[in-house]
PDB file of C-alpha atoms in Angstrom:
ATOM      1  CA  UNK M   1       0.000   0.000   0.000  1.00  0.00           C
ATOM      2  CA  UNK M   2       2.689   2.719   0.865  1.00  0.00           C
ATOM      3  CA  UNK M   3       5.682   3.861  -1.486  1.00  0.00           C
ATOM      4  CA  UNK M   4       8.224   0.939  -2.195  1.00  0.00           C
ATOM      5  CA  UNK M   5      11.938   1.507  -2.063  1.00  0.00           C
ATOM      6  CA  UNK M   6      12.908   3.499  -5.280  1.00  0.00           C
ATOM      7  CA  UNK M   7      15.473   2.813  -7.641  1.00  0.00           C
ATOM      8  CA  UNK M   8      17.914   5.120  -9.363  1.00  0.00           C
ATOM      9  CA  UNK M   9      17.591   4.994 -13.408  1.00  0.00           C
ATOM     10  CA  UNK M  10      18.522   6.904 -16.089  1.00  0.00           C
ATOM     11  CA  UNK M  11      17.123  10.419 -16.744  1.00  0.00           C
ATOM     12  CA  UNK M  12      15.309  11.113 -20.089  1.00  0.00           C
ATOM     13  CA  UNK M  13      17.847  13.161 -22.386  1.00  0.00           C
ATOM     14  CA  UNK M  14      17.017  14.740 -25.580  1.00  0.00           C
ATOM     15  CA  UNK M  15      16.928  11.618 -27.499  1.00  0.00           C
ATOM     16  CA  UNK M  16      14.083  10.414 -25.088  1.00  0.00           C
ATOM     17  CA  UNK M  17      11.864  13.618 -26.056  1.00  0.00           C
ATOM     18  CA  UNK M  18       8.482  12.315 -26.909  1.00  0.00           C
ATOM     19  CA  UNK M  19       7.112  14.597 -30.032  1.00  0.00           C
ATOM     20  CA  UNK M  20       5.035  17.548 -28.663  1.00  0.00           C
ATOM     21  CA  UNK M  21       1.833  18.001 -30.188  1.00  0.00           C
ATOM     22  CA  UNK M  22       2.139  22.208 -29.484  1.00  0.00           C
ATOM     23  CA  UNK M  23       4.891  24.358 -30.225  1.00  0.00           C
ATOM     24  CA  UNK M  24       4.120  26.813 -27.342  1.00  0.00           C
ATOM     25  CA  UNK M  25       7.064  29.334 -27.222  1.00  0.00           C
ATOM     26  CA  UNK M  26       8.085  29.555 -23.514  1.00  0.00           C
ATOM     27  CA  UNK M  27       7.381  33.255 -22.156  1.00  0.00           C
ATOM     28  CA  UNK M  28       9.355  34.279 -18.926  1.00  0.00           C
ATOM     29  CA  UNK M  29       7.231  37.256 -18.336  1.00  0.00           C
ATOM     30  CA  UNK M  30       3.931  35.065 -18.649  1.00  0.00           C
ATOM     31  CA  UNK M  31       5.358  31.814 -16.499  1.00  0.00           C
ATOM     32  CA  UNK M  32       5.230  30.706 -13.116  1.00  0.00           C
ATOM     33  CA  UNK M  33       7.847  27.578 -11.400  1.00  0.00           C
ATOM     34  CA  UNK M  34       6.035  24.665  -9.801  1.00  0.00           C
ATOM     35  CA  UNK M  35       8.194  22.913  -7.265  1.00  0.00           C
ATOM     36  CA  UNK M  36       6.062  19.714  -6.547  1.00  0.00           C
ATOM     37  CA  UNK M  37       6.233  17.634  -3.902  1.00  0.00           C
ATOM     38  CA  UNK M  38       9.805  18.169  -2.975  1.00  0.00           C
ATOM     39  CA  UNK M  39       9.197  16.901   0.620  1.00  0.00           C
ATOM     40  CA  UNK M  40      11.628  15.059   2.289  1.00  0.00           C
ATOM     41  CA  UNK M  41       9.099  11.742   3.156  1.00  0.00           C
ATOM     42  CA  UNK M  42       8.790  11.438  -0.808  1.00  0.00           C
ATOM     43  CA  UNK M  43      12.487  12.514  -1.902  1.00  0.00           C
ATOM     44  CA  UNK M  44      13.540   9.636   1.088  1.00  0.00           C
ATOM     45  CA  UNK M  45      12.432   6.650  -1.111  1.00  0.00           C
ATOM     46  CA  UNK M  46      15.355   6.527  -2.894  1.00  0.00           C
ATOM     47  CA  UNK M  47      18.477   5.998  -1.405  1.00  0.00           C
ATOM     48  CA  UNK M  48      20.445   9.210   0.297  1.00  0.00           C
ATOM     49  CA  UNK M  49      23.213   9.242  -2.852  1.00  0.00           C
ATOM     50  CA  UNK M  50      21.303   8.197  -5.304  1.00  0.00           C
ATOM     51  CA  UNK M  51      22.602  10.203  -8.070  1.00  0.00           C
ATOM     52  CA  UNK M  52      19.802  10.251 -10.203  1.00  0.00           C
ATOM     53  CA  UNK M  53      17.441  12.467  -7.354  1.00  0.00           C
ATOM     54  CA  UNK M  54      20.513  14.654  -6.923  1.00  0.00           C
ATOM     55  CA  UNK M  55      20.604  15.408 -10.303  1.00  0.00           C
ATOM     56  CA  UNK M  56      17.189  16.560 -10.392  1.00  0.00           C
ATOM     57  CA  UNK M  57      17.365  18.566  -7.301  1.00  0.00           C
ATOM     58  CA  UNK M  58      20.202  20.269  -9.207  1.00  0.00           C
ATOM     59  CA  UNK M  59      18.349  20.667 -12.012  1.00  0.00           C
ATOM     60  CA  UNK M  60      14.920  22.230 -10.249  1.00  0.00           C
ATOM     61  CA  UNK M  61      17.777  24.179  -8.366  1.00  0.00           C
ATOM     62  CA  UNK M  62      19.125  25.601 -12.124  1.00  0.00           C
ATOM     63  CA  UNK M  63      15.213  26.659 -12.504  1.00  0.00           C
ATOM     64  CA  UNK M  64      14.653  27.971  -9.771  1.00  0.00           C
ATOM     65  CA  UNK M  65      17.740  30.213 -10.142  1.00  0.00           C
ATOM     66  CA  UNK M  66      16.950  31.364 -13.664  1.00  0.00           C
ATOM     67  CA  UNK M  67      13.551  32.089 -11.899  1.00  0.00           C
ATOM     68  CA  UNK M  68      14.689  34.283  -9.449  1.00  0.00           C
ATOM     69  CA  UNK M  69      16.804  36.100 -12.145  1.00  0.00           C
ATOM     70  CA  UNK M  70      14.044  36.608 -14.519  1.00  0.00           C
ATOM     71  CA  UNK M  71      11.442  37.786 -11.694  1.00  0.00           C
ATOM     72  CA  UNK M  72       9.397  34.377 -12.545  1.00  0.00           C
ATOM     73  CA  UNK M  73       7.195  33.325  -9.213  1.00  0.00           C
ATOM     74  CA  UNK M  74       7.807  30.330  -7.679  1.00  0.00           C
ATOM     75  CA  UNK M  75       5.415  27.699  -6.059  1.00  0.00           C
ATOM     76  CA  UNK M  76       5.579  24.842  -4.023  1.00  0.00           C
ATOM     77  CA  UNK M  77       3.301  22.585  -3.184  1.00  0.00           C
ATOM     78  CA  UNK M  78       3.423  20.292   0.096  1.00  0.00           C
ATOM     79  CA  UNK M  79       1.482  17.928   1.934  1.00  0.00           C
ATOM     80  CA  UNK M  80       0.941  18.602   5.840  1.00  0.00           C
ATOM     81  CA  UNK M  81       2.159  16.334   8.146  1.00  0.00           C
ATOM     82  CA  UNK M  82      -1.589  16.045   9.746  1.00  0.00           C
ATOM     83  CA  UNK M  83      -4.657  14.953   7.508  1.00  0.00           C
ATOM     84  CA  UNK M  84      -7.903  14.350   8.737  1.00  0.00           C
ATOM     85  CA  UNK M  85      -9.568  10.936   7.832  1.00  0.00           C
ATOM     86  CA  UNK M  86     -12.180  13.171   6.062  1.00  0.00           C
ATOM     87  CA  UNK M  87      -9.167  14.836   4.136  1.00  0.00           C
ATOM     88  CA  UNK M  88      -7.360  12.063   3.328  1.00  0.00           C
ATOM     89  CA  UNK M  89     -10.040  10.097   2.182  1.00  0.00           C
ATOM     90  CA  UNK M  90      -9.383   7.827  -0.352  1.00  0.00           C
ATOM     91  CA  UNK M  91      -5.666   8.573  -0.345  1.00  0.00           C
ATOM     92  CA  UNK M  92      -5.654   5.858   2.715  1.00  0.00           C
ATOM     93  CA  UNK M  93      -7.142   3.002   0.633  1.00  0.00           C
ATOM     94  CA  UNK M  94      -4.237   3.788  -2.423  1.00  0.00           C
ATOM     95  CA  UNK M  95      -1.230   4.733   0.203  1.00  0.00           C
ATOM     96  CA  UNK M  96      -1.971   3.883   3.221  1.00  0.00           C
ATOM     97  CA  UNK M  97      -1.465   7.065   5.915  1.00  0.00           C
ATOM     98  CA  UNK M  98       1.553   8.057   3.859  1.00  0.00           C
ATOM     99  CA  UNK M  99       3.378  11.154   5.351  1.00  0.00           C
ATOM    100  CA  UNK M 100       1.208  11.386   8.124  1.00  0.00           C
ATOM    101  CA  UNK M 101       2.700   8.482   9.601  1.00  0.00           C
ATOM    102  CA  UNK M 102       6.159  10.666   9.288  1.00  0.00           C
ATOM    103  CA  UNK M 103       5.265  13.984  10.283  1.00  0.00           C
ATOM    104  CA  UNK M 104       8.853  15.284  10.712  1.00  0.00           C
ATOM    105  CA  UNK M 105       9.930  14.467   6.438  1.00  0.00           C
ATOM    106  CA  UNK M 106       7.303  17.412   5.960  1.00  0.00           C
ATOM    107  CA  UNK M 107       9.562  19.490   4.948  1.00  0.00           C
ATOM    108  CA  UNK M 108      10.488  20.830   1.530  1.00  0.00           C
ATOM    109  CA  UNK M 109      14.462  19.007   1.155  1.00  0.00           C
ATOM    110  CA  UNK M 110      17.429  21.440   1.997  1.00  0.00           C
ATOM    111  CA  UNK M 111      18.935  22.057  -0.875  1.00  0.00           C
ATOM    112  CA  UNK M 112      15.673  23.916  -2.672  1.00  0.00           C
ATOM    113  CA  UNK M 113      14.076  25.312   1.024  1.00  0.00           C
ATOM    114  CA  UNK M 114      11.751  27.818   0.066  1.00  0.00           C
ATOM    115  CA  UNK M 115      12.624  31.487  -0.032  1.00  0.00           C
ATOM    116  CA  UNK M 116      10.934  35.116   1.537  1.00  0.00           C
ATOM    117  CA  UNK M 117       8.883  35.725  -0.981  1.00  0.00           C
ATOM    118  CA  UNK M 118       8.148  32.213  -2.647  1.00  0.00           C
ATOM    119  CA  UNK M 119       4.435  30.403  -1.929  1.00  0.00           C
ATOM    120  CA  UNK M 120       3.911  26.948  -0.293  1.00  0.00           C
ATOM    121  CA  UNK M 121       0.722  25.320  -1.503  1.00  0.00           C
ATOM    122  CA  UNK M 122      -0.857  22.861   1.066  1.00  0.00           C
ATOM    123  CA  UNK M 123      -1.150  19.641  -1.064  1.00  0.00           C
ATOM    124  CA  UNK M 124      -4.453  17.316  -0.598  1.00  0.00           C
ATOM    125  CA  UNK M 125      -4.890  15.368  -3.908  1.00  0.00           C
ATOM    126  CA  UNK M 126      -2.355  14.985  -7.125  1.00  0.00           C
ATOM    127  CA  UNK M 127      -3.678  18.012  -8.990  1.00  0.00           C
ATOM    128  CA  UNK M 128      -1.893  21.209  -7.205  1.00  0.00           C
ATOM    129  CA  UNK M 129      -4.971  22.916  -8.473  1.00  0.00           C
ATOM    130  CA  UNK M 130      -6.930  20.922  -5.646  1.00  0.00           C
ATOM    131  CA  UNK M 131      -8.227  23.265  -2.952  1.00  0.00           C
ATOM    132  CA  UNK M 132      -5.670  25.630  -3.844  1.00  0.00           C
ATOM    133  CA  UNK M 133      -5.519  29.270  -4.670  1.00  0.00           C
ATOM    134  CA  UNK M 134      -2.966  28.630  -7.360  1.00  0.00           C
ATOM    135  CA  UNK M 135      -5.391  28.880 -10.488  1.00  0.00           C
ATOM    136  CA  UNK M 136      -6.738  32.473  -8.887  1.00  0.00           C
ATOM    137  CA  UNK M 137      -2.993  33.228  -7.685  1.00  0.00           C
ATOM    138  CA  UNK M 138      -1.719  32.624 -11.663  1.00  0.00           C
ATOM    139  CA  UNK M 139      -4.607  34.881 -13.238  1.00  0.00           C
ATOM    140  CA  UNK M 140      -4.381  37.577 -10.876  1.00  0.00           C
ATOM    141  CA  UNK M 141      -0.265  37.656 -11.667  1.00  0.00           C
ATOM    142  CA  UNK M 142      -0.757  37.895 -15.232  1.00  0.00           C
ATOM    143  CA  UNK M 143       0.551  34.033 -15.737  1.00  0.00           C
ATOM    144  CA  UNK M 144      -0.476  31.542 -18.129  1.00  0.00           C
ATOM    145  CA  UNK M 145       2.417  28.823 -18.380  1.00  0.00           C
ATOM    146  CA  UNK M 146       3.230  26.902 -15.510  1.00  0.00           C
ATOM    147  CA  UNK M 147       7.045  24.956 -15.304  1.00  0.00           C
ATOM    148  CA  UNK M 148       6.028  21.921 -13.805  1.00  0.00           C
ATOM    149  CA  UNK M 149       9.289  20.214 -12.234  1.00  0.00           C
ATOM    150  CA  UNK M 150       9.499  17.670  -8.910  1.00  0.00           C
ATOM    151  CA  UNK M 151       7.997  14.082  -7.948  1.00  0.00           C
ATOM    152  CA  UNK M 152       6.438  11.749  -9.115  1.00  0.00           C
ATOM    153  CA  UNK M 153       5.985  12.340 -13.057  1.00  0.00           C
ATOM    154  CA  UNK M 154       3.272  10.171 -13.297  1.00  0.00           C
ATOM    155  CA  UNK M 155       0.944  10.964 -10.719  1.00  0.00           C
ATOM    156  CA  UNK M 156       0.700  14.433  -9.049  1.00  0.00           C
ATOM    157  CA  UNK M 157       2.810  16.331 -11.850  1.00  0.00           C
ATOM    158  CA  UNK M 158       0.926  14.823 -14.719  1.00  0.00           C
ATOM    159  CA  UNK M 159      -2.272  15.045 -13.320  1.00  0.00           C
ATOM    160  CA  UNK M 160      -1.499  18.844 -12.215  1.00  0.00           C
ATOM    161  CA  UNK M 161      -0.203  19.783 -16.266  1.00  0.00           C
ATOM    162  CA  UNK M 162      -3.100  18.444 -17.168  1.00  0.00           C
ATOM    163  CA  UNK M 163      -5.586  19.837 -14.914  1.00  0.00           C
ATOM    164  CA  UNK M 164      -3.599  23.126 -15.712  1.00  0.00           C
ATOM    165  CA  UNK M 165      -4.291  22.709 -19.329  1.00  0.00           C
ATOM    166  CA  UNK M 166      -8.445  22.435 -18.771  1.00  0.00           C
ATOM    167  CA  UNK M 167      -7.846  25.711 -16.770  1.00  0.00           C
ATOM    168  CA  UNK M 168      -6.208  27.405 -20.175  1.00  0.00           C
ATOM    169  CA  UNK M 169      -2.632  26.865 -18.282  1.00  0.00           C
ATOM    170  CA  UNK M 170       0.192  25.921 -20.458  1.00  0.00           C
ATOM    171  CA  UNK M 171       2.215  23.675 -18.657  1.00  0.00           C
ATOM    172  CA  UNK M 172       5.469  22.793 -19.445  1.00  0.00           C
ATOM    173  CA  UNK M 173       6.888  19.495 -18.018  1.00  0.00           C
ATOM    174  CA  UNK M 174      10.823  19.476 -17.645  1.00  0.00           C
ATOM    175  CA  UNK M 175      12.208  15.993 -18.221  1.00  0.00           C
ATOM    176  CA  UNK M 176      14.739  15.957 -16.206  1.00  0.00           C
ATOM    177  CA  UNK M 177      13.497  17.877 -13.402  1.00  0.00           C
ATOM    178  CA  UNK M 178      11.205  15.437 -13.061  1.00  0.00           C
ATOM    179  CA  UNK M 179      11.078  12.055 -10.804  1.00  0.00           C
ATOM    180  CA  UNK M 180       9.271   8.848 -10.464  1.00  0.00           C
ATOM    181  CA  UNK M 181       9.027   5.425  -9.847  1.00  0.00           C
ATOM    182  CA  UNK M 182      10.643   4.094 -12.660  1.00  0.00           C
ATOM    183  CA  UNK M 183      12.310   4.863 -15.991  1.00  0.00           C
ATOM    184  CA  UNK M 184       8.835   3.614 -17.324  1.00  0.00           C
ATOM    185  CA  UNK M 185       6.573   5.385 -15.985  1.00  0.00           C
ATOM    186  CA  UNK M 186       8.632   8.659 -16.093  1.00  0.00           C
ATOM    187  CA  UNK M 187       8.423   8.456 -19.971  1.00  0.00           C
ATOM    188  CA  UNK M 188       5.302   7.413 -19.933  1.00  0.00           C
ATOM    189  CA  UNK M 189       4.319  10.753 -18.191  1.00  0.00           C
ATOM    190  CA  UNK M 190       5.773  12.946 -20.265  1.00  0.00           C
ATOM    191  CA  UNK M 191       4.518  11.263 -23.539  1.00  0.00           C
ATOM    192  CA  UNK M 192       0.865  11.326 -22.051  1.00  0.00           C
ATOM    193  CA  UNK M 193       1.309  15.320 -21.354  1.00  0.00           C
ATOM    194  CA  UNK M 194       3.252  15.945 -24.598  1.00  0.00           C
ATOM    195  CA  UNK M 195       0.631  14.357 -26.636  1.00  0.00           C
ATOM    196  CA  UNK M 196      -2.495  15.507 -24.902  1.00  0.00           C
ATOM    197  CA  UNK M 197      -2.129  18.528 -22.078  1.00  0.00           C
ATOM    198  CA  UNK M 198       1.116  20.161 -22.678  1.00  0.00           C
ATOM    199  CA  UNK M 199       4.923  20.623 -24.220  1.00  0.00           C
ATOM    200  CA  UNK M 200       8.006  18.477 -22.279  1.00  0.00           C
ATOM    201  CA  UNK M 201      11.588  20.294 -22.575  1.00  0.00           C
ATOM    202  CA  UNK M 202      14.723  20.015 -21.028  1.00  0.00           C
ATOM    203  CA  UNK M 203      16.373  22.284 -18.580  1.00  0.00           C
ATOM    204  CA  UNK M 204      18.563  24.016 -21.123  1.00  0.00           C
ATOM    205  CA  UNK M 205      15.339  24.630 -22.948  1.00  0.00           C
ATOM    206  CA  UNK M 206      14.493  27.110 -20.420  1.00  0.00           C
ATOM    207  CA  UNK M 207      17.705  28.397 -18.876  1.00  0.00           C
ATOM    208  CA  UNK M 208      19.619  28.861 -22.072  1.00  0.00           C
ATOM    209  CA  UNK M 209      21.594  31.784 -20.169  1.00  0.00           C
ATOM    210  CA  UNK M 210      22.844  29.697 -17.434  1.00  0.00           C
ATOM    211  CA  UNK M 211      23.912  26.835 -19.670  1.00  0.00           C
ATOM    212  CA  UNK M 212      25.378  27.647 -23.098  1.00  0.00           C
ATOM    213  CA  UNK M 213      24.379  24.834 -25.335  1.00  0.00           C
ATOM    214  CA  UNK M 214      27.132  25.059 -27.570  1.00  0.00           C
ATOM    215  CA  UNK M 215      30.802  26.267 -28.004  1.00  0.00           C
ATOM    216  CA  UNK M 216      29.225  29.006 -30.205  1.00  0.00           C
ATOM    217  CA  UNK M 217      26.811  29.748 -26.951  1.00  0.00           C
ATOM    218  CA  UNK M 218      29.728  29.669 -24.685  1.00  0.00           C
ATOM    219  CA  UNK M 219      31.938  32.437 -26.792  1.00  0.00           C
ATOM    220  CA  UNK M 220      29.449  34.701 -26.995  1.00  0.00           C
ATOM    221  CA  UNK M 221      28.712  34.126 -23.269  1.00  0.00           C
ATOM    222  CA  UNK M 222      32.479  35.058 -22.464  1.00  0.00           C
ATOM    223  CA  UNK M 223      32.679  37.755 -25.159  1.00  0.00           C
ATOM    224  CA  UNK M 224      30.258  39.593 -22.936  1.00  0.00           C
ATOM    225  CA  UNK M 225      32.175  39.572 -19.664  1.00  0.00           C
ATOM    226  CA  UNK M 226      35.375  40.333 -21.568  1.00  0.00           C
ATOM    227  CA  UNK M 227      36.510  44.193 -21.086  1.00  0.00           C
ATOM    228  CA  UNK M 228      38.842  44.547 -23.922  1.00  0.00           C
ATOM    229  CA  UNK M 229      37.797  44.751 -27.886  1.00  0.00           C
ATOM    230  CA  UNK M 230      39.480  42.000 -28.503  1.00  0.00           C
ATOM    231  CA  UNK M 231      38.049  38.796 -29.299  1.00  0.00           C
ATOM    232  CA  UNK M 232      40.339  35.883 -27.785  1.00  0.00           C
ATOM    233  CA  UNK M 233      40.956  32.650 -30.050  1.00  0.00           C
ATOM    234  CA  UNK M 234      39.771  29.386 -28.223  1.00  0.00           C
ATOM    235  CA  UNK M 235      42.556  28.188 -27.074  1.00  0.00           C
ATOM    236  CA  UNK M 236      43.886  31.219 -25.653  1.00  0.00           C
ATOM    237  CA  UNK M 237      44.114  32.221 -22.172  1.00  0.00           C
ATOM    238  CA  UNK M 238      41.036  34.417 -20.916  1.00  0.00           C
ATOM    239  CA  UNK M 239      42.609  36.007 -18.091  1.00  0.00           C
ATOM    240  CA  UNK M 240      44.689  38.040 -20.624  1.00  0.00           C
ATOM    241  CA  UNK M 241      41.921  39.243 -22.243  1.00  0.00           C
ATOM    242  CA  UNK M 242      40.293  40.225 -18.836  1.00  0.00           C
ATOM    243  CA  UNK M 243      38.509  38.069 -17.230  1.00  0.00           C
ATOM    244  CA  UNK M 244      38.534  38.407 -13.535  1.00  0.00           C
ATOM    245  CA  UNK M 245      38.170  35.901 -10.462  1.00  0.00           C
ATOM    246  CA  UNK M 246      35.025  37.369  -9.514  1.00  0.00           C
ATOM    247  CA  UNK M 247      33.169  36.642 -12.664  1.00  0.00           C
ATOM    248  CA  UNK M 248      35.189  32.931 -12.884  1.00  0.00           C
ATOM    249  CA  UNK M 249      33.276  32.017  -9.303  1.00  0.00           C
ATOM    250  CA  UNK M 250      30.204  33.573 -10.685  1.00  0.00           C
ATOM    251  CA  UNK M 251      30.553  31.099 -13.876  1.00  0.00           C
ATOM    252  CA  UNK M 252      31.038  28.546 -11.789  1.00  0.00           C
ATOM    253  CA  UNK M 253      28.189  28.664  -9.404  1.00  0.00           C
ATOM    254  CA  UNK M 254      25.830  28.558 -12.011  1.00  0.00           C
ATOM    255  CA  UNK M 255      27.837  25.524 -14.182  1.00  0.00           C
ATOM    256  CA  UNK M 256      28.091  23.699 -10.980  1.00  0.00           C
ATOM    257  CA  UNK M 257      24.028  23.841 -11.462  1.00  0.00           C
ATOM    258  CA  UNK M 258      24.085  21.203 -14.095  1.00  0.00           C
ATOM    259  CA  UNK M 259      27.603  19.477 -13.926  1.00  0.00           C
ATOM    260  CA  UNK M 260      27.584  19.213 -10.266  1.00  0.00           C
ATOM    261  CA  UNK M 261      31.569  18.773  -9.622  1.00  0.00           C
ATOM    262  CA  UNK M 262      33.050  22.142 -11.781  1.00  0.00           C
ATOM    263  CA  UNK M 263      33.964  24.615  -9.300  1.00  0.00           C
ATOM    264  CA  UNK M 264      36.577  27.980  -9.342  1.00  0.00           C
ATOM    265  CA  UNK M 265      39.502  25.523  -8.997  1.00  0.00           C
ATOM    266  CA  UNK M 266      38.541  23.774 -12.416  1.00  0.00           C
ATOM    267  CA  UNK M 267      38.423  26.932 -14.353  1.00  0.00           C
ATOM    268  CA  UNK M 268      40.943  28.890 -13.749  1.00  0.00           C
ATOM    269  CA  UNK M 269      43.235  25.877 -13.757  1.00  0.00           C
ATOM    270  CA  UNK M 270      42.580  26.103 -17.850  1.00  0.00           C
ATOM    271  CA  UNK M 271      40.479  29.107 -18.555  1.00  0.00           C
ATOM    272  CA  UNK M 272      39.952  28.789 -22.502  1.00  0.00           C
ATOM    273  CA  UNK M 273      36.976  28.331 -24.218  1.00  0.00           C
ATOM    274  CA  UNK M 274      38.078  25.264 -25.413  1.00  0.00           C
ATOM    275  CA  UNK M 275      38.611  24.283 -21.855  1.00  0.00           C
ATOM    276  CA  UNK M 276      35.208  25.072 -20.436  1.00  0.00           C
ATOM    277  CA  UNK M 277      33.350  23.560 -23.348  1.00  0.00           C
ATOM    278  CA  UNK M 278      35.263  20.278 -22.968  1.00  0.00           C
ATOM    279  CA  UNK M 279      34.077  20.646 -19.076  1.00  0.00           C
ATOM    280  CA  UNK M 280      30.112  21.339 -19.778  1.00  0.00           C
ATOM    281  CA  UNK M 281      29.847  19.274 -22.937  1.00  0.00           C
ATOM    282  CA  UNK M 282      30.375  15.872 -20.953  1.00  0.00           C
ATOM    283  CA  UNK M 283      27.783  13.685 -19.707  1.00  0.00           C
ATOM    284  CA  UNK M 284      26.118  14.346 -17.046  1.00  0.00           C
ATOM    285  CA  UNK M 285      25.785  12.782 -13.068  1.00  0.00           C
ATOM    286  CA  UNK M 286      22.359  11.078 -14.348  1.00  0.00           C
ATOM    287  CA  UNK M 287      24.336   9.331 -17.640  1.00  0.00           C
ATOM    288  CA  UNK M 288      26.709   7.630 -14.540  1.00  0.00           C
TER     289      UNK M 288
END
């Protein structure tokens, strides 16, 4: 009845992208972020190190961050650790008493803690829409696309794109910031929404700016915290041309958001474009 122990598995990539059946352009100024269920009862089924949930917790982290940036609200939704019989309802026959039986894993994990400013939704059935202001709290903002990221694909974050999509919400499911109970039934999630309630994309999709996506991404990245006129070849050394410490670390914060072991040491040991694209361009924690 409750939550078996989870298993790590491979995160989709691109090559796992079901076809979308819209080609809704994503619209910072008209979007919200939808951290889902990142409580630490659910986030606990899998194993502490399991490097599959960290790499989505970096990932949500990446969107959250490019949130923040771009002045894009940011919900969570959680379930309390007390739940009436009457509210629970027929959550007990599916899960049993689920977190209520672990009052103290209420809590949204560490590493994405709310901040001042962000909304926690109290969670009582999959759809986040469920007894929640957030439909009314979207409209009155001036939103209409929701980023739909946390666990588990195929139940609450599914059911919430496409309860979003009967409310004239465009959701837009992130792959891999996305968790569930299986390889499976994580693609089977976002084929359902991409085919019938909404468009699945990739992190990068949306946070082009904090991930350059190519070599050609990554020069004209540099180019703009360069000083000088000069344009420096690929190979050649960047500090010459200008680039401080201060905007290294800053590089590096935000790379460390998707390859989660480059840090200040890495960069400036080799600071060339050729370098740094050799360093983002490899596979990723969830390819391990």
């Amino acid at each position: 009845m409750t939550i078996s122990k989870l298993q790590s598995y491979m995160l989709p990539d691109v090559q796992d992208m079901p076809v979308n059946k819209v080609n809704w352009v994503f619209q910072p100024e008209r979007a919200a972020l939808l951290i889902h269920d990142m409580q630490d009862y659910f986030v606990s089924f899998w194993d502490e190190n399991c490097p599959m949930i960290k790499q989505v917790i970096v990932n949500i982290s990446t969107l959250r961050q490019y949130c923040k940036e771009h002045d894009i609200p940011v919900y969570y939704t959680a379930q309390p650790g007390e739940q009436p019989e009457e509210d629970r309802a027929l959550l007990n026959d599916m899960w049993g008493p689920g977190l209520t039986s672990y009052p103290e894993q209420q809590k949204i994990v560490d590493q994405l803690a709310p901040d001042v400013g962000d909304t926690v939704l109290v969670k009582w059935r999959y759809s986040a829409f469920h007894r929640s202001p957030l439909e009314k709290m979207l409209k009155d903002s001036g939103r209409n696309q929701l980023i739909i990221t946390g666990v588990y694909a195929h139940i609450g974050c599914m059911t919430t794109a496409t309860d979003a999509f009967m409310r004239d919400i465009k959701p837009f499911m992130v792959a891999d910031a996305l968790a569930d109970f299986s390889r499976e039934e994580h693609l089977m999630a976002l084929r359902y929404v991409a085919g019938r309630s909404g468009r699945v994309v990739m992190t990068k999709e949306l946070s082009p700016a904090l991930f350059p996506d190519s070599k050609e991404a990554l020069r004209a990245l540099i180019l703009q915290l360069l000083d000088g006129s000069d344009e420096p070849q690929d190979d050649e050394n960047l500090i010459d041309y200008g680039l401080d410490s201060i905007r290294m670390m800053n590089l590096a914060a935000r790379w460390k958001r998707i390859q989660g072991d480059i840090d200040f040491i890495m960069l400036v040991k080799k600071p060339t474009i050729d370098a740094w694209w050799k360093l983002l361009s490899r596979s990723r924690v969830d390819k391990l």
